[in-house]
mmCIF file of C-alpha atoms in Angstrom:
data_model
loop_
_atom_site.group_PDB
_atom_site.id
_atom_site.type_symbol
_atom_site.label_atom_id
_atom_site.label_comp_id
_atom_site.label_asym_id
_atom_site.label_seq_id
_atom_site.Cartn_x
_atom_site.Cartn_y
_atom_site.Cartn_z
ATOM 1 C CA UNK A 1 27.625 -1.707 25.671
ATOM 2 C CA UNK A 2 24.197 -2.581 24.863
ATOM 3 C CA UNK A 3 23.332 1.537 25.676
ATOM 4 C CA UNK A 4 26.456 1.967 23.233
ATOM 5 C CA UNK A 5 24.710 -0.566 20.222
ATOM 6 C CA UNK A 6 21.667 1.812 20.373
ATOM 7 C CA UNK A 7 22.400 4.573 19.516
ATOM 8 C CA UNK A 8 24.701 2.990 16.775
ATOM 9 C CA UNK A 9 21.832 0.972 15.022
ATOM 10 C CA UNK A 10 20.008 4.960 15.631
ATOM 11 C CA UNK A 11 22.594 6.154 13.576
ATOM 12 C CA UNK A 12 21.995 3.769 11.112
ATOM 13 C CA UNK A 13 18.839 4.301 10.875
ATOM 14 C CA UNK A 14 19.571 8.536 10.626
ATOM 15 C CA UNK A 15 21.085 7.674 7.214
ATOM 16 C CA UNK A 16 17.641 5.385 6.092
ATOM 17 C CA UNK A 17 15.732 8.329 7.054
ATOM 18 C CA UNK A 18 17.921 10.212 5.222
ATOM 19 C CA UNK A 19 18.390 8.322 1.764
ATOM 20 C CA UNK A 20 14.267 8.437 2.032
ATOM 21 C CA UNK A 21 14.389 12.044 2.307
ATOM 22 C CA UNK A 22 16.626 12.826 -0.243
ATOM 23 C CA UNK A 23 14.915 9.793 -2.568
ATOM 24 C CA UNK A 24 11.565 11.458 -2.082
ATOM 25 C CA UNK A 25 12.924 14.880 -2.877
ATOM 26 C CA UNK A 26 14.114 14.464 -5.668
ATOM 27 C CA UNK A 27 10.818 13.008 -7.547
ATOM 28 C CA UNK A 28 9.605 15.729 -9.722
ATOM 29 C CA UNK A 29 5.916 16.069 -9.210
ATOM 30 C CA UNK A 30 4.019 14.636 -12.682
ATOM 31 C CA UNK A 31 2.178 17.529 -14.923
ATOM 32 C CA UNK A 32 0.250 16.654 -17.393
ATOM 33 C CA UNK A 33 0.537 18.668 -21.222
ATOM 34 C CA UNK A 34 -1.249 20.293 -22.751
ATOM 35 C CA UNK A 35 -1.568 18.549 -25.793
ATOM 36 C CA UNK A 36 -1.531 14.552 -24.123
ATOM 37 C CA UNK A 37 -4.040 12.118 -26.566
ATOM 38 C CA UNK A 38 -5.550 9.752 -24.612
ATOM 39 C CA UNK A 39 -4.129 6.392 -25.704
ATOM 40 C CA UNK A 40 -4.398 3.634 -23.451
ATOM 41 C CA UNK A 41 -7.392 1.713 -23.026
ATOM 42 C CA UNK A 42 -7.460 0.724 -19.495
ATOM 43 C CA UNK A 43 -9.326 -2.352 -17.370
ATOM 44 C CA UNK A 44 -9.992 -0.866 -14.087
ATOM 45 C CA UNK A 45 -10.047 -4.251 -11.679
ATOM 46 C CA UNK A 46 -12.251 -4.159 -8.469
ATOM 47 C CA UNK A 47 -11.988 -6.537 -5.746
ATOM 48 C CA UNK A 48 -15.630 -6.807 -3.566
ATOM 49 C CA UNK A 49 -16.405 -8.602 -0.603
ATOM 50 C CA UNK A 50 -19.237 -7.212 1.396
ATOM 51 C CA UNK A 51 -18.719 -3.517 0.230
ATOM 52 C CA UNK A 52 -22.463 -2.536 -0.305
ATOM 53 C CA UNK A 53 -21.575 0.398 1.926
ATOM 54 C CA UNK A 54 -18.988 1.892 -0.699
ATOM 55 C CA UNK A 55 -18.344 0.429 -4.019
ATOM 56 C CA UNK A 56 -21.766 2.809 -5.457
ATOM 57 C CA UNK A 57 -19.602 5.711 -4.549
ATOM 58 C CA UNK A 58 -16.180 3.922 -5.883
ATOM 59 C CA UNK A 59 -17.814 3.343 -9.350
ATOM 60 C CA UNK A 60 -19.453 6.837 -8.999
ATOM 61 C CA UNK A 61 -16.148 8.260 -9.008
ATOM 62 C CA UNK A 62 -13.983 6.733 -12.043
ATOM 63 C CA UNK A 63 -17.048 7.317 -13.910
ATOM 64 C CA UNK A 64 -16.768 11.132 -13.915
ATOM 65 C CA UNK A 65 -13.336 10.308 -15.174
ATOM 66 C CA UNK A 66 -12.226 13.207 -17.669
ATOM 67 C CA UNK A 67 -10.437 10.753 -19.690
ATOM 68 C CA UNK A 68 -13.157 9.284 -22.748
ATOM 69 C CA UNK A 69 -14.950 6.701 -21.853
ATOM 70 C CA UNK A 70 -14.879 4.463 -24.629
ATOM 71 C CA UNK A 71 -11.160 3.976 -24.365
ATOM 72 C CA UNK A 72 -11.874 2.907 -19.985
ATOM 73 C CA UNK A 73 -14.332 -0.293 -18.113
ATOM 74 C CA UNK A 74 -14.770 -1.134 -14.669
ATOM 75 C CA UNK A 75 -14.788 -4.808 -14.085
ATOM 76 C CA UNK A 76 -16.234 -5.427 -10.216
ATOM 77 C CA UNK A 77 -15.167 -9.303 -9.201
ATOM 78 C CA UNK A 78 -17.758 -9.920 -6.638
ATOM 79 C CA UNK A 79 -15.766 -12.241 -4.428
ATOM 80 C CA UNK A 80 -18.749 -14.206 -1.905
ATOM 81 C CA UNK A 81 -20.388 -11.876 -1.188
ATOM 82 C CA UNK A 82 -22.648 -11.741 1.270
ATOM 83 C CA UNK A 83 -23.656 -8.402 0.740
ATOM 84 C CA UNK A 84 -25.863 -6.123 -1.671
ATOM 85 C CA UNK A 85 -22.775 -5.456 -2.989
ATOM 86 C CA UNK A 86 -23.142 -7.386 -6.638
ATOM 87 C CA UNK A 87 -26.976 -5.765 -6.279
ATOM 88 C CA UNK A 88 -25.987 -2.595 -6.471
ATOM 89 C CA UNK A 89 -23.274 -3.273 -9.283
ATOM 90 C CA UNK A 90 -25.558 -4.581 -11.805
ATOM 91 C CA UNK A 91 -27.731 -1.597 -11.028
ATOM 92 C CA UNK A 92 -25.604 0.829 -13.083
ATOM 93 C CA UNK A 93 -26.287 1.255 -16.637
ATOM 94 C CA UNK A 94 -23.521 2.110 -18.154
ATOM 95 C CA UNK A 95 -22.456 -0.751 -20.652
ATOM 96 C CA UNK A 96 -18.688 -0.172 -19.518
ATOM 97 C CA UNK A 97 -19.102 -1.710 -16.112
ATOM 98 C CA UNK A 98 -19.263 -5.433 -15.923
ATOM 99 C CA UNK A 99 -19.659 -7.428 -13.118
ATOM 100 C CA UNK A 100 -17.801 -11.363 -12.767
ATOM 101 C CA UNK A 101 -18.676 -13.335 -9.349
ATOM 102 C CA UNK A 102 -15.323 -15.273 -7.909
ATOM 103 C CA UNK A 103 -18.165 -18.376 -7.094
ATOM 104 C CA UNK A 104 -18.610 -19.342 -10.654
ATOM 105 C CA UNK A 105 -15.377 -20.018 -11.315
ATOM 106 C CA UNK A 106 -14.235 -21.223 -7.672
ATOM 107 C CA UNK A 107 -17.214 -23.565 -8.105
ATOM 108 C CA UNK A 108 -17.006 -23.207 -3.993
ATOM 109 C CA UNK A 109 -13.040 -24.904 -4.088
ATOM 110 C CA UNK A 110 -10.818 -22.932 -1.437
ATOM 111 C CA UNK A 111 -7.899 -20.686 -2.598
ATOM 112 C CA UNK A 112 -4.833 -19.635 -0.463
ATOM 113 C CA UNK A 113 -6.021 -15.958 -1.947
ATOM 114 C CA UNK A 114 -9.174 -15.377 -3.386
ATOM 115 C CA UNK A 115 -7.903 -11.768 -4.136
ATOM 116 C CA UNK A 116 -5.320 -12.960 -6.898
ATOM 117 C CA UNK A 117 -8.220 -15.013 -8.045
ATOM 118 C CA UNK A 118 -10.116 -12.557 -8.603
ATOM 119 C CA UNK A 119 -7.939 -10.315 -10.329
ATOM 120 C CA UNK A 120 -6.311 -13.508 -12.505
ATOM 121 C CA UNK A 121 -10.600 -13.872 -13.215
ATOM 122 C CA UNK A 122 -11.252 -9.972 -14.266
ATOM 123 C CA UNK A 123 -7.248 -10.319 -16.345
ATOM 124 C CA UNK A 124 -9.135 -13.238 -18.016
ATOM 125 C CA UNK A 125 -12.136 -11.264 -19.495
ATOM 126 C CA UNK A 126 -10.462 -7.513 -19.655
ATOM 127 C CA UNK A 127 -10.158 -6.088 -23.049
ATOM 128 C CA UNK A 128 -7.359 -2.978 -22.154
ATOM 129 C CA UNK A 129 -4.262 -3.411 -22.900
ATOM 130 C CA UNK A 130 -3.166 -1.719 -19.452
ATOM 131 C CA UNK A 131 -5.256 -3.618 -16.019
ATOM 132 C CA UNK A 132 -5.756 -0.550 -13.258
ATOM 133 C CA UNK A 133 -6.451 -2.559 -9.885
ATOM 134 C CA UNK A 134 -8.125 -0.539 -6.923
ATOM 135 C CA UNK A 135 -9.947 -1.409 -4.147
ATOM 136 C CA UNK A 136 -13.966 -0.956 -3.336
ATOM 137 C CA UNK A 137 -13.916 1.450 -0.137
ATOM 138 C CA UNK A 138 -11.737 3.396 -2.461
ATOM 139 C CA UNK A 139 -12.338 7.066 -4.250
ATOM 140 C CA UNK A 140 -10.243 8.473 -7.831
ATOM 141 C CA UNK A 141 -9.856 12.436 -9.052
ATOM 142 C CA UNK A 142 -11.523 12.905 -12.771
ATOM 143 C CA UNK A 143 -7.343 13.045 -13.658
ATOM 144 C CA UNK A 144 -6.744 9.532 -12.292
ATOM 145 C CA UNK A 145 -6.979 7.627 -15.504
ATOM 146 C CA UNK A 146 -5.702 10.816 -17.848
ATOM 147 C CA UNK A 147 -2.383 11.102 -15.028
ATOM 148 C CA UNK A 148 -1.767 7.331 -15.760
ATOM 149 C CA UNK A 149 -2.007 7.793 -19.299
ATOM 150 C CA UNK A 150 0.445 9.913 -19.621
ATOM 151 C CA UNK A 151 2.655 9.449 -17.099
ATOM 152 C CA UNK A 152 3.004 5.943 -19.162
ATOM 153 C CA UNK A 153 4.168 7.418 -22.488
ATOM 154 C CA UNK A 154 5.996 9.593 -20.784
ATOM 155 C CA UNK A 155 8.093 7.088 -19.366
ATOM 156 C CA UNK A 156 7.247 4.264 -20.799
ATOM 157 C CA UNK A 157 6.461 2.046 -17.871
ATOM 158 C CA UNK A 158 4.834 -1.541 -17.571
ATOM 159 C CA UNK A 159 4.053 -1.014 -13.959
ATOM 160 C CA UNK A 160 3.121 2.285 -12.335
ATOM 161 C CA UNK A 161 2.710 2.409 -7.948
ATOM 162 C CA UNK A 162 0.766 5.703 -7.445
ATOM 163 C CA UNK A 163 -0.278 7.062 -4.393
ATOM 164 C CA UNK A 164 -2.963 6.437 -2.019
ATOM 165 C CA UNK A 165 -3.951 8.770 1.062
ATOM 166 C CA UNK A 166 -5.959 8.213 3.675
ATOM 167 C CA UNK A 167 -9.327 10.496 4.561
ATOM 168 C CA UNK A 168 -8.839 11.859 8.526
ATOM 169 C CA UNK A 169 -11.330 11.493 11.040
ATOM 170 C CA UNK A 170 -11.155 13.914 14.297
ATOM 171 C CA UNK A 171 -9.800 10.699 16.575
ATOM 172 C CA UNK A 172 -6.552 8.986 17.544
ATOM 173 C CA UNK A 173 -6.818 6.342 15.590
ATOM 174 C CA UNK A 174 -7.825 8.349 12.636
ATOM 175 C CA UNK A 175 -5.038 10.335 12.822
ATOM 176 C CA UNK A 176 -1.841 7.945 14.042
ATOM 177 C CA UNK A 177 -3.201 5.140 10.982
ATOM 178 C CA UNK A 178 -3.168 8.298 9.057
ATOM 179 C CA UNK A 179 0.049 9.369 10.198
ATOM 180 C CA UNK A 180 1.780 5.837 9.386
ATOM 181 C CA UNK A 181 -0.101 5.346 6.445
ATOM 182 C CA UNK A 182 1.728 8.652 5.523
ATOM 183 C CA UNK A 183 5.424 6.857 6.013
ATOM 184 C CA UNK A 184 4.252 4.306 4.414
ATOM 185 C CA UNK A 185 3.882 5.873 1.605
ATOM 186 C CA UNK A 186 6.743 8.082 1.932
ATOM 187 C CA UNK A 187 8.558 5.001 1.991
ATOM 188 C CA UNK A 188 7.236 3.429 -1.041
ATOM 189 C CA UNK A 189 7.359 6.194 -3.387
ATOM 190 C CA UNK A 190 11.070 6.580 -2.572
ATOM 191 C CA UNK A 191 11.982 3.035 -2.317
ATOM 192 C CA UNK A 192 10.223 3.085 -5.997
ATOM 193 C CA UNK A 193 12.031 6.131 -7.854
ATOM 194 C CA UNK A 194 15.711 5.140 -6.940
ATOM 195 C CA UNK A 195 15.077 0.745 -6.722
ATOM 196 C CA UNK A 196 16.291 0.508 -3.797
ATOM 197 C CA UNK A 197 13.814 -1.870 -3.148
ATOM 198 C CA UNK A 198 9.960 -2.836 -4.774
ATOM 199 C CA UNK A 199 7.478 -1.469 -2.517
ATOM 200 C CA UNK A 200 3.031 -0.362 -3.980
ATOM 201 C CA UNK A 201 -0.556 -0.674 -2.890
ATOM 202 C CA UNK A 202 -3.326 -1.995 -4.467
ATOM 203 C CA UNK A 203 -5.277 0.068 -3.667
ATOM 204 C CA UNK A 204 -3.385 1.861 -7.140
ATOM 205 C CA UNK A 205 -1.086 0.103 -9.239
ATOM 206 C CA UNK A 206 -1.153 -0.273 -13.090
ATOM 207 C CA UNK A 207 0.532 -2.589 -15.147
ATOM 208 C CA UNK A 208 0.828 -3.308 -19.253
ATOM 209 C CA UNK A 209 -1.554 -6.774 -19.402
ATOM 210 C CA UNK A 210 1.452 -8.287 -22.000
ATOM 211 C CA UNK A 211 3.798 -8.249 -18.836
ATOM 212 C CA UNK A 212 1.846 -9.642 -16.642
ATOM 213 C CA UNK A 213 1.649 -13.053 -18.690
ATOM 214 C CA UNK A 214 4.925 -12.550 -19.531
ATOM 215 C CA UNK A 215 6.165 -12.857 -16.397
ATOM 216 C CA UNK A 216 3.242 -15.575 -14.947
ATOM 217 C CA UNK A 217 1.053 -13.824 -13.636
ATOM 218 C CA UNK A 218 0.321 -15.020 -10.127
ATOM 219 C CA UNK A 219 2.970 -18.358 -11.026
ATOM 220 C CA UNK A 220 4.453 -19.120 -7.669
ATOM 221 C CA UNK A 221 2.666 -16.145 -4.908
ATOM 222 C CA UNK A 222 -0.772 -18.055 -5.172
ATOM 223 C CA UNK A 223 -0.294 -19.794 -1.927
ATOM 224 C CA UNK A 224 0.505 -16.160 -0.344
ATOM 225 C CA UNK A 225 -2.458 -14.468 0.908
ATOM 226 C CA UNK A 226 -1.938 -11.410 0.168
ATOM 227 C CA UNK A 227 0.959 -9.580 -1.814
ATOM 228 C CA UNK A 228 -0.976 -9.196 -5.185
ATOM 229 C CA UNK A 229 0.637 -6.054 -5.440
ATOM 230 C CA UNK A 230 3.750 -5.766 -4.185
ATOM 231 C CA UNK A 231 4.748 -9.367 -5.135
ATOM 232 C CA UNK A 232 3.474 -9.026 -8.888
ATOM 233 C CA UNK A 233 5.305 -5.532 -8.876
ATOM 234 C CA UNK A 234 9.517 -7.270 -8.156
ATOM 235 C CA UNK A 235 8.326 -9.641 -11.005
ATOM 236 C CA UNK A 236 7.808 -7.572 -13.005
ATOM 237 C CA UNK A 237 10.890 -5.350 -11.465
ATOM 238 C CA UNK A 238 13.089 -8.355 -12.905
ATOM 239 C CA UNK A 239 12.328 -8.722 -15.261
ATOM 240 C CA UNK A 240 12.278 -4.846 -16.625
ATOM 241 C CA UNK A 241 13.578 -2.680 -14.004
ATOM 242 C CA UNK A 242 13.613 0.899 -15.613
ATOM 243 C CA UNK A 243 10.622 0.217 -16.310
ATOM 244 C CA UNK A 244 9.124 -0.370 -12.590
ATOM 245 C CA UNK A 245 7.962 3.489 -11.801
ATOM 246 C CA UNK A 246 6.343 5.404 -9.203
ATOM 247 C CA UNK A 247 3.628 8.360 -9.921
ATOM 248 C CA UNK A 248 3.771 11.208 -7.759
ATOM 249 C CA UNK A 249 1.221 13.189 -8.431
ATOM 250 C CA UNK A 250 -1.621 14.998 -6.740
ATOM 251 C CA UNK A 251 -3.833 14.090 -9.616
ATOM 252 C CA UNK A 252 -3.625 10.321 -9.209
ATOM 253 C CA UNK A 253 -4.446 9.988 -5.818
ATOM 254 C CA UNK A 254 -6.673 7.677 -4.945
ATOM 255 C CA UNK A 255 -8.669 8.585 -1.465
ATOM 256 C CA UNK A 256 -9.472 5.738 0.881
ATOM 257 C CA UNK A 257 -11.251 5.576 5.010
ATOM 258 C CA UNK A 258 -8.789 4.272 7.828
ATOM 259 C CA UNK A 259 -10.131 1.820 9.835
ATOM 260 C CA UNK A 260 -13.199 2.477 12.239
ATOM 261 C CA UNK A 261 -11.732 0.368 14.882
ATOM 262 C CA UNK A 262 -8.006 -1.030 16.519
ATOM 263 C CA UNK A 263 -8.922 -4.077 15.598
ATOM 264 C CA UNK A 264 -9.534 -3.984 12.134
ATOM 265 C CA UNK A 265 -6.451 -1.941 11.699
ATOM 266 C CA UNK A 266 -4.495 -4.291 13.358
ATOM 267 C CA UNK A 267 -5.975 -7.359 11.315
ATOM 268 C CA UNK A 268 -4.953 -4.998 8.277
ATOM 269 C CA UNK A 269 -1.449 -4.619 9.789
ATOM 270 C CA UNK A 270 -0.979 -8.155 10.658
ATOM 271 C CA UNK A 271 -2.473 -8.866 7.353
ATOM 272 C CA UNK A 272 0.718 -6.324 5.223
ATOM 273 C CA UNK A 273 3.065 -8.157 8.216
ATOM 274 C CA UNK A 274 2.208 -11.586 6.705
ATOM 275 C CA UNK A 275 3.527 -11.775 3.428
ATOM 276 C CA UNK A 276 7.185 -9.759 4.946
ATOM 277 C CA UNK A 277 9.624 -13.223 4.281
ATOM 278 C CA UNK A 278 7.896 -14.675 1.160
ATOM 279 C CA UNK A 279 9.882 -11.185 -0.421
ATOM 280 C CA UNK A 280 12.011 -12.030 -3.272
ATOM 281 C CA UNK A 281 13.241 -8.727 -2.861
ATOM 282 C CA UNK A 282 15.714 -9.451 -0.100
ATOM 283 C CA UNK A 283 17.070 -5.992 0.120
ATOM 284 C CA UNK A 284 13.560 -5.171 1.568
ATOM 285 C CA UNK A 285 13.249 -7.969 3.930
ATOM 286 C CA UNK A 286 16.914 -6.373 4.574
ATOM 287 C CA UNK A 287 15.491 -3.015 5.373
ATOM 288 C CA UNK A 288 11.881 -5.154 7.975
ATOM 289 C CA UNK A 289 14.179 -6.437 9.883
ATOM 290 C CA UNK A 290 16.301 -3.839 10.813
ATOM 291 C CA UNK A 291 13.270 -1.773 11.572
ATOM 292 C CA UNK A 292 12.053 -3.555 13.820
ATOM 293 C CA UNK A 293 15.295 -4.504 15.712
ATOM 294 C CA UNK A 294 15.694 -0.752 16.418
ATOM 295 C CA UNK A 295 12.064 -0.827 17.194
ATOM 296 C CA UNK A 296 12.493 -3.951 19.782
ATOM 297 C CA UNK A 297 15.022 -1.251 21.419
ATOM 298 C CA UNK A 298 12.948 0.631 22.666
ATOM 299 C CA UNK A 299 11.019 -1.180 24.866
ATOM 300 C CA UNK A 300 14.412 -3.526 25.840
ATOM 301 C CA UNK A 301 15.251 -0.156 27.410
ATOM 302 C CA UNK A 302 12.446 0.567 29.221
ATOM 303 C CA UNK A 303 12.505 -2.939 31.024
ATOM 304 C CA UNK A 304 15.982 -2.537 32.231
ATOM 305 C CA UNK A 305 15.808 0.591 33.703
ATOM 306 C CA UNK A 306 13.765 -1.259 36.297
ATOM 307 C CA UNK A 307 17.132 -2.100 37.829
ATOM 308 C CA UNK A 308 19.420 1.159 36.632
ATOM 309 C CA UNK A 309 17.403 3.890 36.022
ATOM 310 C CA UNK A 310 20.451 4.848 33.309
ATOM 311 C CA UNK A 311 18.274 3.233 31.193
ATOM 312 C CA UNK A 312 15.183 4.875 31.760
ATOM 313 C CA UNK A 313 16.777 8.439 30.521
ATOM 314 C CA UNK A 314 18.290 6.258 27.099
ATOM 315 C CA UNK A 315 15.253 5.529 26.738
ATOM 316 C CA UNK A 316 13.665 8.796 26.351
ATOM 317 C CA UNK A 317 17.069 9.889 24.647
ATOM 318 C CA UNK A 318 16.236 6.961 21.658
ATOM 319 C CA UNK A 319 12.577 8.067 21.595
ATOM 320 C CA UNK A 320 13.397 11.060 21.304
ATOM 321 C CA UNK A 321 16.105 10.794 18.768
ATOM 322 C CA UNK A 322 14.072 8.577 16.938
ATOM 323 C CA UNK A 323 10.764 11.207 16.794
ATOM 324 C CA UNK A 324 13.458 14.023 15.572
ATOM 325 C CA UNK A 325 14.765 11.341 12.979
ATOM 326 C CA UNK A 326 11.573 10.731 11.141
ATOM 327 C CA UNK A 327 9.792 14.508 11.709
ATOM 328 C CA UNK A 328 11.208 16.239 8.416
ATOM 329 C CA UNK A 329 11.015 12.905 5.986
ATOM 330 C CA UNK A 330 7.425 12.208 7.434
ATOM 331 C CA UNK A 331 6.434 15.977 6.656
ATOM 332 C CA UNK A 332 8.187 15.608 3.249
ATOM 333 C CA UNK A 333 4.747 13.582 2.399
ATOM 334 C CA UNK A 334 3.079 15.033 4.573
ATOM 335 C CA UNK A 335 3.238 18.345 2.256
ATOM 336 C CA UNK A 336 2.470 16.340 -0.652
ATOM 337 C CA UNK A 337 -0.626 15.006 1.013
ATOM 338 C CA UNK A 338 -2.213 18.494 2.184
ATOM 339 C CA UNK A 339 -1.606 16.867 5.287
ATOM 340 C CA UNK A 340 0.684 18.860 7.145
ATOM 341 C CA UNK A 341 -1.542 20.254 10.003
ATOM 342 C CA UNK A 342 -1.397 15.991 11.378
ATOM 343 C CA UNK A 343 2.221 16.355 12.237
ATOM 344 C CA UNK A 344 1.850 17.884 15.922
ATOM 345 C CA UNK A 345 0.339 14.493 16.291
ATOM 346 C CA UNK A 346 3.757 12.920 15.604
ATOM 347 C CA UNK A 347 5.560 12.989 19.088
ATOM 348 C CA UNK A 348 2.482 11.283 20.633
ATOM 349 C CA UNK A 349 1.798 8.969 18.641
ATOM 350 C CA UNK A 350 4.954 7.741 18.379
ATOM 351 C CA UNK A 351 5.123 5.337 21.353
ATOM 352 C CA UNK A 352 1.905 3.786 19.407
ATOM 353 C CA UNK A 353 3.460 3.574 16.171
ATOM 354 C CA UNK A 354 6.265 1.120 18.679
ATOM 355 C CA UNK A 355 4.600 -0.855 19.921
ATOM 356 C CA UNK A 356 1.753 -1.793 16.969
ATOM 357 C CA UNK A 357 5.324 -2.444 14.761
ATOM 358 C CA UNK A 358 6.625 -5.061 17.438
ATOM 359 C CA UNK A 359 2.689 -7.140 18.043
ATOM 360 C CA UNK A 360 1.600 -6.415 14.521
ATOM 361 C CA UNK A 361 4.988 -7.791 12.806
ATOM 362 C CA UNK A 362 4.980 -10.787 15.077
ATOM 363 C CA UNK A 363 1.679 -11.582 14.532
ATOM 364 C CA UNK A 364 2.321 -11.022 11.085
ATOM 365 C CA UNK A 365 5.363 -13.738 11.266
ATOM 366 C CA UNK A 366 3.744 -15.885 13.986
ATOM 367 C CA UNK A 367 -0.251 -15.573 14.573
ATOM 368 C CA UNK A 368 -2.908 -15.086 12.119
ATOM 369 C CA UNK A 369 -6.155 -12.819 11.115
ATOM 370 C CA UNK A 370 -9.182 -12.611 10.254
ATOM 371 C CA UNK A 371 -9.673 -10.316 6.918
ATOM 372 C CA UNK A 372 -13.286 -10.206 5.357
ATOM 373 C CA UNK A 373 -15.084 -12.685 7.746
ATOM 374 C CA UNK A 374 -12.348 -15.451 6.480
ATOM 375 C CA UNK A 375 -8.990 -16.291 9.256
ATOM 376 C CA UNK A 376 -5.610 -17.140 7.312
ATOM 377 C CA UNK A 377 -2.609 -18.180 9.588
#
């Protein structure tokens, strides 16, 4: 009976993945028209904590925009850095690059979410009518702002989520993270496009400043350590469901590096998982609980095989079927990001993926994590 239940749930999972596959395929890849006017003034916000190794490249990439320099500014908010992050930002002679210090506002008072406070501070000082956020360890394309501007004019969006990609290195950890992130990006794009549930990544989102204040900004979600992206997205979605969009364009991709160690990777994923039960969007909660239960079935089958080898055969069939179900969808996303060659490693990464999902999901709810030198329960 248990084996039958396992494969019924696997069948439902196959239907869910097929839906994501179809929805992702239905997203038109956005292209800029030749006569597109630059209309929006962007305030690009970069919260930064101990990012001396990355902040220079990040700002340099933004300053190379194929967009009028008088129509964007860069605001870096230093979040109590103990390295040279602030000095590097102050070293830019361009007037459009500004540095704000979070410590000048908090005055050493504690908060549940330093990143949200940093973004709030920057928005208060922002000149732009549109806010764009990225991370200090990201690099953007010269067409980044140009594409967001064109897409907003074409769709009248109030909130725009856009693609993020890992720059893969030749290690199993790097490849593993990239494959996992490809699936997340595919689900993000598909679900946002069809309004199935709200997902995004704060390394590449844009929203109207007026709308941010209209929905109350981070009010009522500022007690949560993370969620400056997805929780805000849902707040805006509840007011303007038809004006929350996903921009699928290779010209709007933001690139970042995967975590260099397994410890840092798990801390990152635990941080992401920690906000799961904080979503007001209960649709995504249903999906996450379902996925957790589905992944939990595999180790249960393996344990049960100690007493009955039939369960071992079922576990191997279960793993193979799950992999086969996922491959077409992830391959489609990988092709968009020009990372199809990594799919050779996809079957090998499956057992590790199931294990990490279970550990990160559990610790995200009942454990704690260390991020940027801070412990969060």
